[in-house]
Tab-separated table of C-alpha atoms in Angstrom:
chain	number	residue	atom	x	y	z
O	1	UNK	CA	184.996	143.835	74.674
O	2	UNK	CA	182.790	146.194	76.657
O	3	UNK	CA	179.030	146.468	76.260
O	4	UNK	CA	177.844	149.330	74.099
O	5	UNK	CA	174.196	149.423	75.186
O	6	UNK	CA	172.056	148.771	78.231
O	7	UNK	CA	170.357	145.874	76.434
O	8	UNK	CA	173.674	144.192	75.726
O	9	UNK	CA	174.563	144.410	79.407
O	10	UNK	CA	171.201	143.003	80.542
O	11	UNK	CA	171.382	140.222	77.967
O	12	UNK	CA	174.797	139.199	79.317
O	13	UNK	CA	173.494	139.141	82.894
O	14	UNK	CA	170.265	137.267	82.164
O	15	UNK	CA	171.938	134.710	79.892
O	16	UNK	CA	174.018	133.655	82.909
O	17	UNK	CA	170.802	132.093	84.192
O	18	UNK	CA	171.788	129.069	82.119
O	19	UNK	CA	174.680	128.474	84.534
O	20	UNK	CA	172.131	127.703	87.238
O	21	UNK	CA	172.347	128.319	90.973
O	22	UNK	CA	175.649	127.816	92.785
O	23	UNK	CA	175.114	128.208	96.534
O	24	UNK	CA	178.014	129.637	98.498
O	25	UNK	CA	179.734	132.936	99.258
O	26	UNK	CA	183.249	132.309	97.928
O	27	UNK	CA	182.641	134.075	94.608
O	28	UNK	CA	180.996	137.042	96.343
O	29	UNK	CA	183.901	137.269	98.787
O	30	UNK	CA	186.349	137.223	95.869
O	31	UNK	CA	184.550	140.028	94.028
O	32	UNK	CA	184.036	142.163	97.126
O	33	UNK	CA	187.739	141.819	97.954
O	34	UNK	CA	188.772	142.880	94.443
O	35	UNK	CA	186.342	145.844	94.575
O	36	UNK	CA	187.693	147.050	97.954
O	37	UNK	CA	184.722	145.817	100.002
O	38	UNK	CA	181.993	148.295	98.950
O	39	UNK	CA	179.377	146.252	100.847
O	40	UNK	CA	180.895	147.366	104.157
O	41	UNK	CA	179.919	150.998	103.560
O	42	UNK	CA	176.151	150.443	103.789
O	43	UNK	CA	173.467	149.908	106.459
O	44	UNK	CA	171.282	146.921	105.594
O	45	UNK	CA	167.985	145.472	106.713
O	46	UNK	CA	168.320	141.859	105.544
O	47	UNK	CA	165.002	140.124	104.813
O	48	UNK	CA	164.591	136.361	104.289
O	49	UNK	CA	161.554	134.069	104.325
O	50	UNK	CA	159.444	131.835	102.100
O	51	UNK	CA	156.611	134.307	101.510
O	52	UNK	CA	156.051	137.968	102.320
O	53	UNK	CA	159.628	139.147	101.759
O	54	UNK	CA	158.763	141.533	98.966
O	55	UNK	CA	155.741	143.023	100.716
O	56	UNK	CA	157.705	143.499	103.937
O	57	UNK	CA	160.539	145.140	101.992
O	58	UNK	CA	158.058	147.458	100.269
O	59	UNK	CA	156.617	148.574	103.619
O	60	UNK	CA	160.068	149.149	105.125
O	61	UNK	CA	161.166	151.110	102.061
O	62	UNK	CA	158.042	153.293	102.066
O	63	UNK	CA	158.177	153.949	105.812
O	64	UNK	CA	161.860	154.900	105.857
O	65	UNK	CA	161.415	157.220	102.887
O	66	UNK	CA	158.343	158.786	104.522
O	67	UNK	CA	160.544	159.561	107.516
O	68	UNK	CA	162.950	161.449	105.263
O	69	UNK	CA	165.701	158.865	104.739
O	70	UNK	CA	167.262	157.940	101.408
O	71	UNK	CA	166.592	154.242	100.820
O	72	UNK	CA	167.997	151.645	98.458
O	73	UNK	CA	166.066	148.441	97.815
O	74	UNK	CA	167.186	145.188	96.224
O	75	UNK	CA	164.450	142.613	95.511
O	76	UNK	CA	163.661	139.761	93.141
O	77	UNK	CA	162.175	138.670	90.837
O	78	UNK	CA	161.413	141.687	88.675
O	79	UNK	CA	157.951	141.820	87.131
O	80	UNK	CA	158.491	144.104	84.151
O	81	UNK	CA	161.999	145.483	83.721
O	82	UNK	CA	165.439	144.471	84.939
O	83	UNK	CA	166.010	147.861	86.554
O	84	UNK	CA	162.992	147.364	88.865
O	85	UNK	CA	165.030	145.054	91.120
O	86	UNK	CA	167.412	147.842	92.221
O	87	UNK	CA	165.769	151.082	93.349
O	88	UNK	CA	166.832	154.283	95.085
O	89	UNK	CA	164.052	156.266	96.746
O	90	UNK	CA	161.547	154.277	94.739
O	91	UNK	CA	163.159	154.953	91.356
O	92	UNK	CA	164.743	152.134	89.330
O	93	UNK	CA	168.476	152.184	88.713
O	94	UNK	CA	169.135	154.225	85.522
O	95	UNK	CA	169.919	152.185	82.424
O	96	UNK	CA	173.207	154.025	81.950
O	97	UNK	CA	174.325	152.915	85.416
O	98	UNK	CA	173.487	149.301	84.631
O	99	UNK	CA	175.633	149.615	81.491
O	100	UNK	CA	178.531	151.315	83.269
O	101	UNK	CA	178.571	148.959	86.239
O	102	UNK	CA	178.171	145.842	84.093
O	103	UNK	CA	181.225	146.919	82.113
O	104	UNK	CA	183.087	147.279	85.380
O	105	UNK	CA	181.997	143.869	86.675
O	106	UNK	CA	182.489	141.856	83.478
O	107	UNK	CA	186.331	141.723	83.552
O	108	UNK	CA	186.170	140.718	87.205
O	109	UNK	CA	183.666	137.967	86.376
O	110	UNK	CA	185.983	136.657	83.648
O	111	UNK	CA	188.923	136.760	86.035
O	112	UNK	CA	186.887	134.788	88.564
O	113	UNK	CA	185.811	132.298	85.883
O	114	UNK	CA	189.461	131.404	85.338
O	115	UNK	CA	189.797	130.271	88.982
O	116	UNK	CA	188.581	127.068	90.588
O	117	UNK	CA	185.533	128.989	91.852
O	118	UNK	CA	184.120	129.384	88.363
O	119	UNK	CA	182.068	132.144	86.765
O	120	UNK	CA	179.706	134.072	89.063
O	121	UNK	CA	176.014	133.358	88.660
O	122	UNK	CA	173.394	135.743	87.334
O	123	UNK	CA	172.224	136.541	90.849
O	124	UNK	CA	175.766	137.116	92.097
O	125	UNK	CA	176.321	139.618	89.281
O	126	UNK	CA	173.041	141.357	90.166
O	127	UNK	CA	173.959	141.460	93.855
O	128	UNK	CA	177.359	142.947	93.060
O	129	UNK	CA	175.802	145.497	90.721
O	130	UNK	CA	173.351	146.561	93.440
O	131	UNK	CA	176.120	146.934	96.015
O	132	UNK	CA	178.203	149.093	93.680
O	133	UNK	CA	175.208	151.254	92.778
O	134	UNK	CA	174.339	151.871	96.411
O	135	UNK	CA	177.895	152.206	97.750
O	136	UNK	CA	179.423	154.323	94.979
O	137	UNK	CA	176.609	156.069	93.097
O	138	UNK	CA	173.394	156.699	95.066
O	139	UNK	CA	174.574	156.507	98.736
O	140	UNK	CA	171.325	155.548	100.534
O	141	UNK	CA	171.164	155.866	104.312
O	142	UNK	CA	169.463	152.457	104.541
O	143	UNK	CA	169.381	149.483	102.158
O	144	UNK	CA	166.397	147.125	102.282
O	145	UNK	CA	168.069	143.900	101.197
O	146	UNK	CA	166.024	140.848	100.182
O	147	UNK	CA	167.537	137.377	99.930
O	148	UNK	CA	167.236	135.590	96.628
O	149	UNK	CA	167.044	131.971	97.762
O	150	UNK	CA	167.327	130.613	101.296
O	151	UNK	CA	169.793	132.753	103.204
O	152	UNK	CA	172.834	130.915	104.536
O	153	UNK	CA	174.469	130.418	101.126
O	154	UNK	CA	172.661	133.226	99.283
O	155	UNK	CA	174.861	135.893	97.692
O	156	UNK	CA	173.093	138.634	99.685
O	157	UNK	CA	174.467	137.071	102.880
O	158	UNK	CA	177.814	138.760	102.242
O	159	UNK	CA	176.581	141.715	104.341
O	160	UNK	CA	176.389	142.434	108.079
O	161	UNK	CA	172.968	144.076	108.602
O	162	UNK	CA	171.513	146.257	111.320
O	163	UNK	CA	168.546	143.880	111.620
O	164	UNK	CA	167.880	140.370	110.275
O	165	UNK	CA	164.271	139.587	109.336
O	166	UNK	CA	162.792	136.131	108.685
O	167	UNK	CA	159.177	136.527	107.620
O	168	UNK	CA	158.059	132.881	107.653
O	169	UNK	CA	158.965	129.314	106.686
O	170	UNK	CA	157.191	127.280	104.001
O	171	UNK	CA	157.722	124.504	101.485
O	172	UNK	CA	159.423	126.107	98.510
O	173	UNK	CA	162.689	125.388	96.668
O	174	UNK	CA	162.848	122.144	98.640
O	175	UNK	CA	165.219	120.643	96.076
O	176	UNK	CA	167.828	123.151	97.282
O	177	UNK	CA	166.808	124.062	100.833
O	178	UNK	CA	165.567	120.744	102.192
O	179	UNK	CA	162.128	119.183	102.563
O	180	UNK	CA	161.466	119.719	106.268
O	181	UNK	CA	160.697	122.881	108.179
O	182	UNK	CA	163.845	122.359	110.249
O	183	UNK	CA	166.090	122.138	107.187
O	184	UNK	CA	164.525	125.188	105.542
O	185	UNK	CA	164.671	127.146	108.795
O	186	UNK	CA	168.379	126.341	109.107
O	187	UNK	CA	168.988	127.898	105.678
O	188	UNK	CA	166.903	131.003	106.470
O	189	UNK	CA	168.539	131.357	109.894
O	190	UNK	CA	171.875	131.537	108.118
O	191	UNK	CA	171.370	135.307	107.773
O	192	UNK	CA	171.545	135.725	111.561
O	193	UNK	CA	174.799	137.487	112.519
O	194	UNK	CA	176.565	137.793	115.889
O	195	UNK	CA	174.853	140.397	118.072
O	196	UNK	CA	172.450	141.526	115.331
O	197	UNK	CA	168.767	141.551	116.437
O	198	UNK	CA	166.339	139.236	114.637
O	199	UNK	CA	162.652	139.788	113.840
O	200	UNK	CA	160.584	136.779	112.806
O	201	UNK	CA	156.978	135.759	112.183
O	202	UNK	CA	157.834	132.055	111.897
O	203	UNK	CA	155.236	129.939	113.698
O	204	UNK	CA	156.114	126.233	113.221
O	205	UNK	CA	157.591	125.044	116.560
O	206	UNK	CA	160.370	123.068	114.909
O	207	UNK	CA	161.381	126.043	112.754
O	208	UNK	CA	161.224	128.466	115.693
O	209	UNK	CA	163.510	126.181	117.663
O	210	UNK	CA	166.133	126.274	114.893
O	211	UNK	CA	165.971	130.089	114.660
O	212	UNK	CA	166.185	130.609	118.416
O	213	UNK	CA	169.053	128.125	118.803
O	214	UNK	CA	170.972	129.786	115.958
O	215	UNK	CA	170.369	133.236	117.457
O	216	UNK	CA	171.380	132.099	120.943
O	217	UNK	CA	174.643	130.683	119.628
O	218	UNK	CA	175.377	134.076	118.069
O	219	UNK	CA	174.107	136.121	121.031
O	220	UNK	CA	171.494	137.743	118.805
O	221	UNK	CA	168.238	138.873	120.426
O	222	UNK	CA	165.097	137.432	118.809
O	223	UNK	CA	161.843	139.411	118.535
O	224	UNK	CA	159.226	136.788	117.792
O	225	UNK	CA	155.645	137.154	116.579
O	226	UNK	CA	153.142	136.304	119.327
O	227	UNK	CA	155.869	136.483	121.951
O	228	UNK	CA	157.683	139.847	121.811
O	229	UNK	CA	155.226	141.495	119.398
O	230	UNK	CA	151.705	140.889	118.120
O	231	UNK	CA	148.849	142.496	116.211
O	232	UNK	CA	145.069	142.357	116.225
O	233	UNK	CA	142.969	142.870	113.110
O	234	UNK	CA	140.312	145.538	113.590
O	235	UNK	CA	137.900	144.994	110.737
O	236	UNK	CA	136.891	142.670	107.979
O	237	UNK	CA	137.710	144.198	104.623
O	238	UNK	CA	136.445	144.415	101.091
O	239	UNK	CA	137.999	145.937	98.004
O	240	UNK	CA	136.975	149.453	98.995
O	241	UNK	CA	138.476	149.496	102.486
O	242	UNK	CA	141.934	149.559	103.958
O	243	UNK	CA	142.719	146.859	106.481
O	244	UNK	CA	143.484	148.034	109.998
O	245	UNK	CA	145.254	146.602	113.022
O	246	UNK	CA	146.502	147.359	116.503
O	247	UNK	CA	150.200	146.633	117.052
O	248	UNK	CA	151.739	145.722	120.398
O	249	UNK	CA	155.504	145.562	120.840
O	250	UNK	CA	158.101	145.817	123.596
O	251	UNK	CA	158.952	149.446	122.860
O	252	UNK	CA	155.752	151.027	121.529
O	253	UNK	CA	152.106	150.310	120.729
O	254	UNK	CA	150.044	151.614	117.814
O	255	UNK	CA	146.286	151.563	117.440
O	256	UNK	CA	144.389	151.659	114.174
O	257	UNK	CA	147.290	151.298	111.723
O	258	UNK	CA	145.789	151.138	108.231
O	259	UNK	CA	147.411	148.810	105.676
O	260	UNK	CA	146.997	149.389	101.949
O	261	UNK	CA	148.135	145.946	100.772
O	262	UNK	CA	145.279	143.463	100.408
O	263	UNK	CA	144.820	140.168	102.220
O	264	UNK	CA	144.842	139.289	105.929
O	265	UNK	CA	148.397	137.934	105.638
O	266	UNK	CA	149.616	141.472	104.943
O	267	UNK	CA	148.733	142.440	108.511
O	268	UNK	CA	151.358	140.021	109.752
O	269	UNK	CA	153.880	141.359	107.221
O	270	UNK	CA	153.068	144.872	108.411
O	271	UNK	CA	153.599	143.821	112.036
O	272	UNK	CA	157.028	142.435	111.093
O	273	UNK	CA	157.891	145.697	109.330
O	274	UNK	CA	156.751	147.808	112.304
O	275	UNK	CA	158.741	145.663	114.757
O	276	UNK	CA	161.810	146.060	112.538
O	277	UNK	CA	161.376	149.829	112.458
O	278	UNK	CA	160.987	149.909	116.229
O	279	UNK	CA	164.297	148.052	116.579
O	280	UNK	CA	165.952	150.642	114.332
O	281	UNK	CA	164.461	153.341	116.524
O	282	UNK	CA	165.523	151.669	119.771
O	283	UNK	CA	168.997	150.433	118.773
O	284	UNK	CA	170.102	152.835	116.038
O	285	UNK	CA	168.360	156.164	116.741
O	286	UNK	CA	165.997	156.028	113.774
O	287	UNK	CA	163.838	159.149	113.822
O	288	UNK	CA	160.313	158.407	112.607
O	289	UNK	CA	157.163	160.316	113.454
O	290	UNK	CA	154.044	158.241	113.978
O	291	UNK	CA	152.209	160.134	111.256
O	292	UNK	CA	154.937	159.175	108.755
O	293	UNK	CA	154.611	155.491	109.641
O	294	UNK	CA	150.830	155.662	109.358
O	295	UNK	CA	150.856	157.377	105.978
O	296	UNK	CA	153.481	154.958	104.614
O	297	UNK	CA	151.544	151.809	105.524
O	298	UNK	CA	148.321	153.305	104.158
O	299	UNK	CA	149.929	154.179	100.821
O	300	UNK	CA	152.405	151.387	100.060
O	301	UNK	CA	152.001	149.413	96.826
O	302	UNK	CA	153.550	146.115	95.778
O	303	UNK	CA	152.704	144.972	92.229
O	304	UNK	CA	151.490	141.470	91.545
O	305	UNK	CA	150.231	140.734	95.060
O	306	UNK	CA	146.421	140.822	95.159
O	307	UNK	CA	146.683	143.683	92.699
O	308	UNK	CA	143.533	144.696	90.844
O	309	UNK	CA	144.521	145.526	87.273
O	310	UNK	CA	141.109	145.732	85.626
O	311	UNK	CA	137.595	146.641	86.769
O	312	UNK	CA	135.550	145.513	83.740
O	313	UNK	CA	136.076	142.607	84.016
O	314	UNK	CA	137.446	142.604	87.548
O	315	UNK	CA	140.883	140.949	87.371
O	316	UNK	CA	143.230	140.350	90.313
O	317	UNK	CA	146.881	139.322	89.920
O	318	UNK	CA	148.589	137.378	92.686
O	319	UNK	CA	152.005	135.759	92.461
O	320	UNK	CA	151.315	132.967	94.985
O	321	UNK	CA	153.395	129.993	93.829
O	322	UNK	CA	153.806	127.613	96.779
O	323	UNK	CA	151.341	125.889	99.165
O	324	UNK	CA	151.652	128.540	101.882
O	325	UNK	CA	151.149	131.315	99.343
O	326	UNK	CA	148.110	129.510	97.945
O	327	UNK	CA	146.642	129.240	101.447
O	328	UNK	CA	147.140	132.989	101.978
O	329	UNK	CA	145.523	133.722	98.613
O	330	UNK	CA	142.571	131.447	99.418
O	331	UNK	CA	142.050	133.139	102.800
O	332	UNK	CA	142.178	136.570	101.157
O	333	UNK	CA	139.645	135.566	98.503
O	334	UNK	CA	137.285	134.271	101.182
O	335	UNK	CA	137.648	137.204	103.574
O	336	UNK	CA	138.305	140.259	101.417
O	337	UNK	CA	136.340	139.810	98.184
O	338	UNK	CA	132.722	139.392	97.123
O	339	UNK	CA	131.749	137.820	93.804
O	340	UNK	CA	129.167	135.615	92.091
O	341	UNK	CA	131.646	133.330	90.338
O	342	UNK	CA	135.393	132.927	90.699
O	343	UNK	CA	137.466	132.281	87.583
O	344	UNK	CA	141.116	131.237	87.959
O	345	UNK	CA	143.831	131.353	85.318
O	346	UNK	CA	146.802	129.361	86.598
O	347	UNK	CA	150.269	128.456	85.350
O	348	UNK	CA	153.198	127.248	87.419
O	349	UNK	CA	156.884	126.421	87.269
O	350	UNK	CA	157.995	122.787	87.104
O	351	UNK	CA	159.770	122.792	90.477
O	352	UNK	CA	156.778	123.805	92.608
O	353	UNK	CA	154.530	121.711	94.875
O	354	UNK	CA	151.630	121.668	92.432
O	355	UNK	CA	149.281	119.268	94.204
O	356	UNK	CA	149.490	120.990	97.601
O	357	UNK	CA	149.143	124.382	95.927
O	358	UNK	CA	146.015	123.363	94.037
O	359	UNK	CA	144.336	121.824	97.094
O	360	UNK	CA	143.998	125.327	98.550
O	361	UNK	CA	142.775	127.025	95.377
O	362	UNK	CA	140.502	124.556	93.583
O	363	UNK	CA	137.644	124.402	96.145
O	364	UNK	CA	137.026	128.136	95.766
O	365	UNK	CA	136.950	128.272	91.968
O	366	UNK	CA	133.986	127.887	89.621
O	367	UNK	CA	136.274	127.635	86.610
O	368	UNK	CA	139.998	127.225	86.109
O	369	UNK	CA	141.946	127.799	82.907
O	370	UNK	CA	145.250	125.930	82.980
O	371	UNK	CA	148.019	127.640	81.053
O	372	UNK	CA	151.811	127.831	80.875
O	373	UNK	CA	154.121	130.700	81.882
O	374	UNK	CA	156.495	131.914	79.188
O	375	UNK	CA	159.548	130.877	81.194
O	376	UNK	CA	162.268	128.315	80.652
O	377	UNK	CA	161.341	126.211	83.705
O	378	UNK	CA	157.547	126.265	83.273
O	379	UNK	CA	155.398	123.287	84.182
O	380	UNK	CA	153.961	121.854	80.963
O	381	UNK	CA	150.332	122.971	80.846
O	382	UNK	CA	149.021	119.552	79.816
O	383	UNK	CA	150.687	117.904	82.820
O	384	UNK	CA	149.237	120.488	85.226
O	385	UNK	CA	145.819	120.045	83.592
O	386	UNK	CA	145.902	116.267	84.168
O	387	UNK	CA	146.951	116.796	87.782
O	388	UNK	CA	144.046	119.197	88.353
O	389	UNK	CA	141.574	116.795	86.699
O	390	UNK	CA	142.754	114.059	89.099
O	391	UNK	CA	142.424	116.419	92.084
O	392	UNK	CA	138.956	117.493	90.984
O	393	UNK	CA	137.860	113.855	91.074
O	394	UNK	CA	139.642	113.042	94.332
O	395	UNK	CA	138.264	116.130	96.101
O	396	UNK	CA	134.716	115.697	94.777
O	397	UNK	CA	134.670	119.109	93.081
O	398	UNK	CA	131.877	118.351	90.622
O	399	UNK	CA	131.069	122.051	90.179
O	400	UNK	CA	134.556	122.940	88.940
O	401	UNK	CA	134.982	123.528	85.189
O	402	UNK	CA	138.561	122.875	84.054
O	403	UNK	CA	139.911	123.854	80.637
O	404	UNK	CA	143.329	123.781	79.010
O	405	UNK	CA	144.915	126.662	77.060
O	406	UNK	CA	148.747	126.461	76.919
O	407	UNK	CA	149.083	129.880	75.251
O	408	UNK	CA	148.741	132.401	78.072
O	409	UNK	CA	147.626	135.139	75.643
O	410	UNK	CA	144.636	133.017	74.591
O	411	UNK	CA	144.014	131.993	78.183
O	412	UNK	CA	143.817	135.644	79.200
O	413	UNK	CA	141.329	136.435	76.430
O	414	UNK	CA	139.211	133.457	77.490
O	415	UNK	CA	139.350	134.629	81.109
O	416	UNK	CA	138.152	138.097	80.140
O	417	UNK	CA	135.292	136.737	78.015
O	418	UNK	CA	133.914	134.435	80.709
O	419	UNK	CA	134.057	136.968	83.582
O	420	UNK	CA	130.716	138.687	84.170
O	421	UNK	CA	130.157	142.057	85.897
O	422	UNK	CA	129.769	140.457	89.361
O	423	UNK	CA	132.505	137.844	88.896
O	424	UNK	CA	136.118	137.875	90.007
O	425	UNK	CA	138.996	136.696	87.814
O	426	UNK	CA	142.361	135.779	89.358
O	427	UNK	CA	145.653	135.126	87.565
O	428	UNK	CA	148.045	133.181	89.772
O	429	UNK	CA	150.542	130.321	90.159
O	430	UNK	CA	153.728	132.098	89.107
O	431	UNK	CA	155.130	135.618	89.280
O	432	UNK	CA	156.401	135.102	85.743
O	433	UNK	CA	152.870	134.514	84.468
O	434	UNK	CA	151.631	137.478	86.515
O	435	UNK	CA	154.402	139.599	85.039
O	436	UNK	CA	153.382	138.857	81.453
O	437	UNK	CA	149.680	139.372	82.078
O	438	UNK	CA	150.307	142.618	83.948
O	439	UNK	CA	152.496	144.026	81.208
O	440	UNK	CA	149.978	143.055	78.514
O	441	UNK	CA	147.019	144.579	80.346
O	442	UNK	CA	148.823	147.813	81.244
O	443	UNK	CA	151.163	148.373	78.314
O	444	UNK	CA	150.183	145.915	75.575
O	445	UNK	CA	153.757	144.624	75.499
O	446	UNK	CA	155.631	141.540	76.652
O	447	UNK	CA	157.441	141.942	79.979
O	448	UNK	CA	161.187	141.473	80.443
O	449	UNK	CA	160.549	139.541	83.713
O	450	UNK	CA	163.217	137.424	85.345
O	451	UNK	CA	164.817	136.234	88.521
């Protein structure tokens, strides 16, 4: 039976989450073959990395659209609504297209389920839906294409891109990708294709070695941060200022590029995006005026990343959820914000590196409210609370006040009550928690949120 409504279609897709993650491209290859290879009709910029993928994708999308190109973007997770993950020129895929394309994919998914390959996963269905929307409905000139998990065996790796981008390497999803930088880098480097240029901001020597060896074996030129391109920050920032940087690359230099996204780590993401655009200009005749690039970087927005959602009290949302993300958040709080007291509301998923994450965040906080994301794989709030109490003792953080509130609604109300006019409140630890808080503060509704 076919779906009658958009909600029925989305429910079918999201319920497939229960089937878990099945790394590998065989199911994608099967579906693409049966659909007459729609993925081959598009020009992709494939973006992998532990952190910064979404921000880099947002900058690429904005810059290409500012230059007059039609742009598709596929990212995950979605903060508020399923359609947010697939956009064309900044607009979410229409609900009626989700319904129509899901009805087209469902019989194929059932056919595939009857084979030894098994039923496609939720993310494989989403990837296929995005490809069909871009290749047969909206026809973007470029597709900004973010990996879901890893790279080598990720469903997005079915494509041959114009440029492969690896933002960085960090400890996340180690149960699937490996627990060393070399192992994780090998998975990320799996997106590198023969002869396709690579842009990377990876800095760990062991991870760089893996990326460069993989690229050399495939005769792909690598453009590496601090080697082929670099940037220099021009000013310290506060909430009222845009960050600025000088960019130096092999093809072009820019002075005084202003970056709208907050946090010093976004300068590096911006440098990666600019290097990628310069490769498109040099290799593929991209036409982009400097003024269009400047305006795009100064205007780009990416929800849930150091996003201020309230001024009284002042509340910042940041989806940092792994140790490297926590370090970036801590650096941003120290360098870019001024406050009397810092109040943290934190909830995490069970699979994350909780102790290493908290070591970066706890020393900065005056108070922390431990809560629990409304998500099937959430870390139990009581367990996270006990871990933080132990860390407080071990780290000698006598000033830190720690409280437990498993219900995130109540935790948010407590956060708002305790935050004075000169204080800063931060909600962090999981994009799923950020999604719910954002939707409640903006729309007074629960978010759809999902991977």
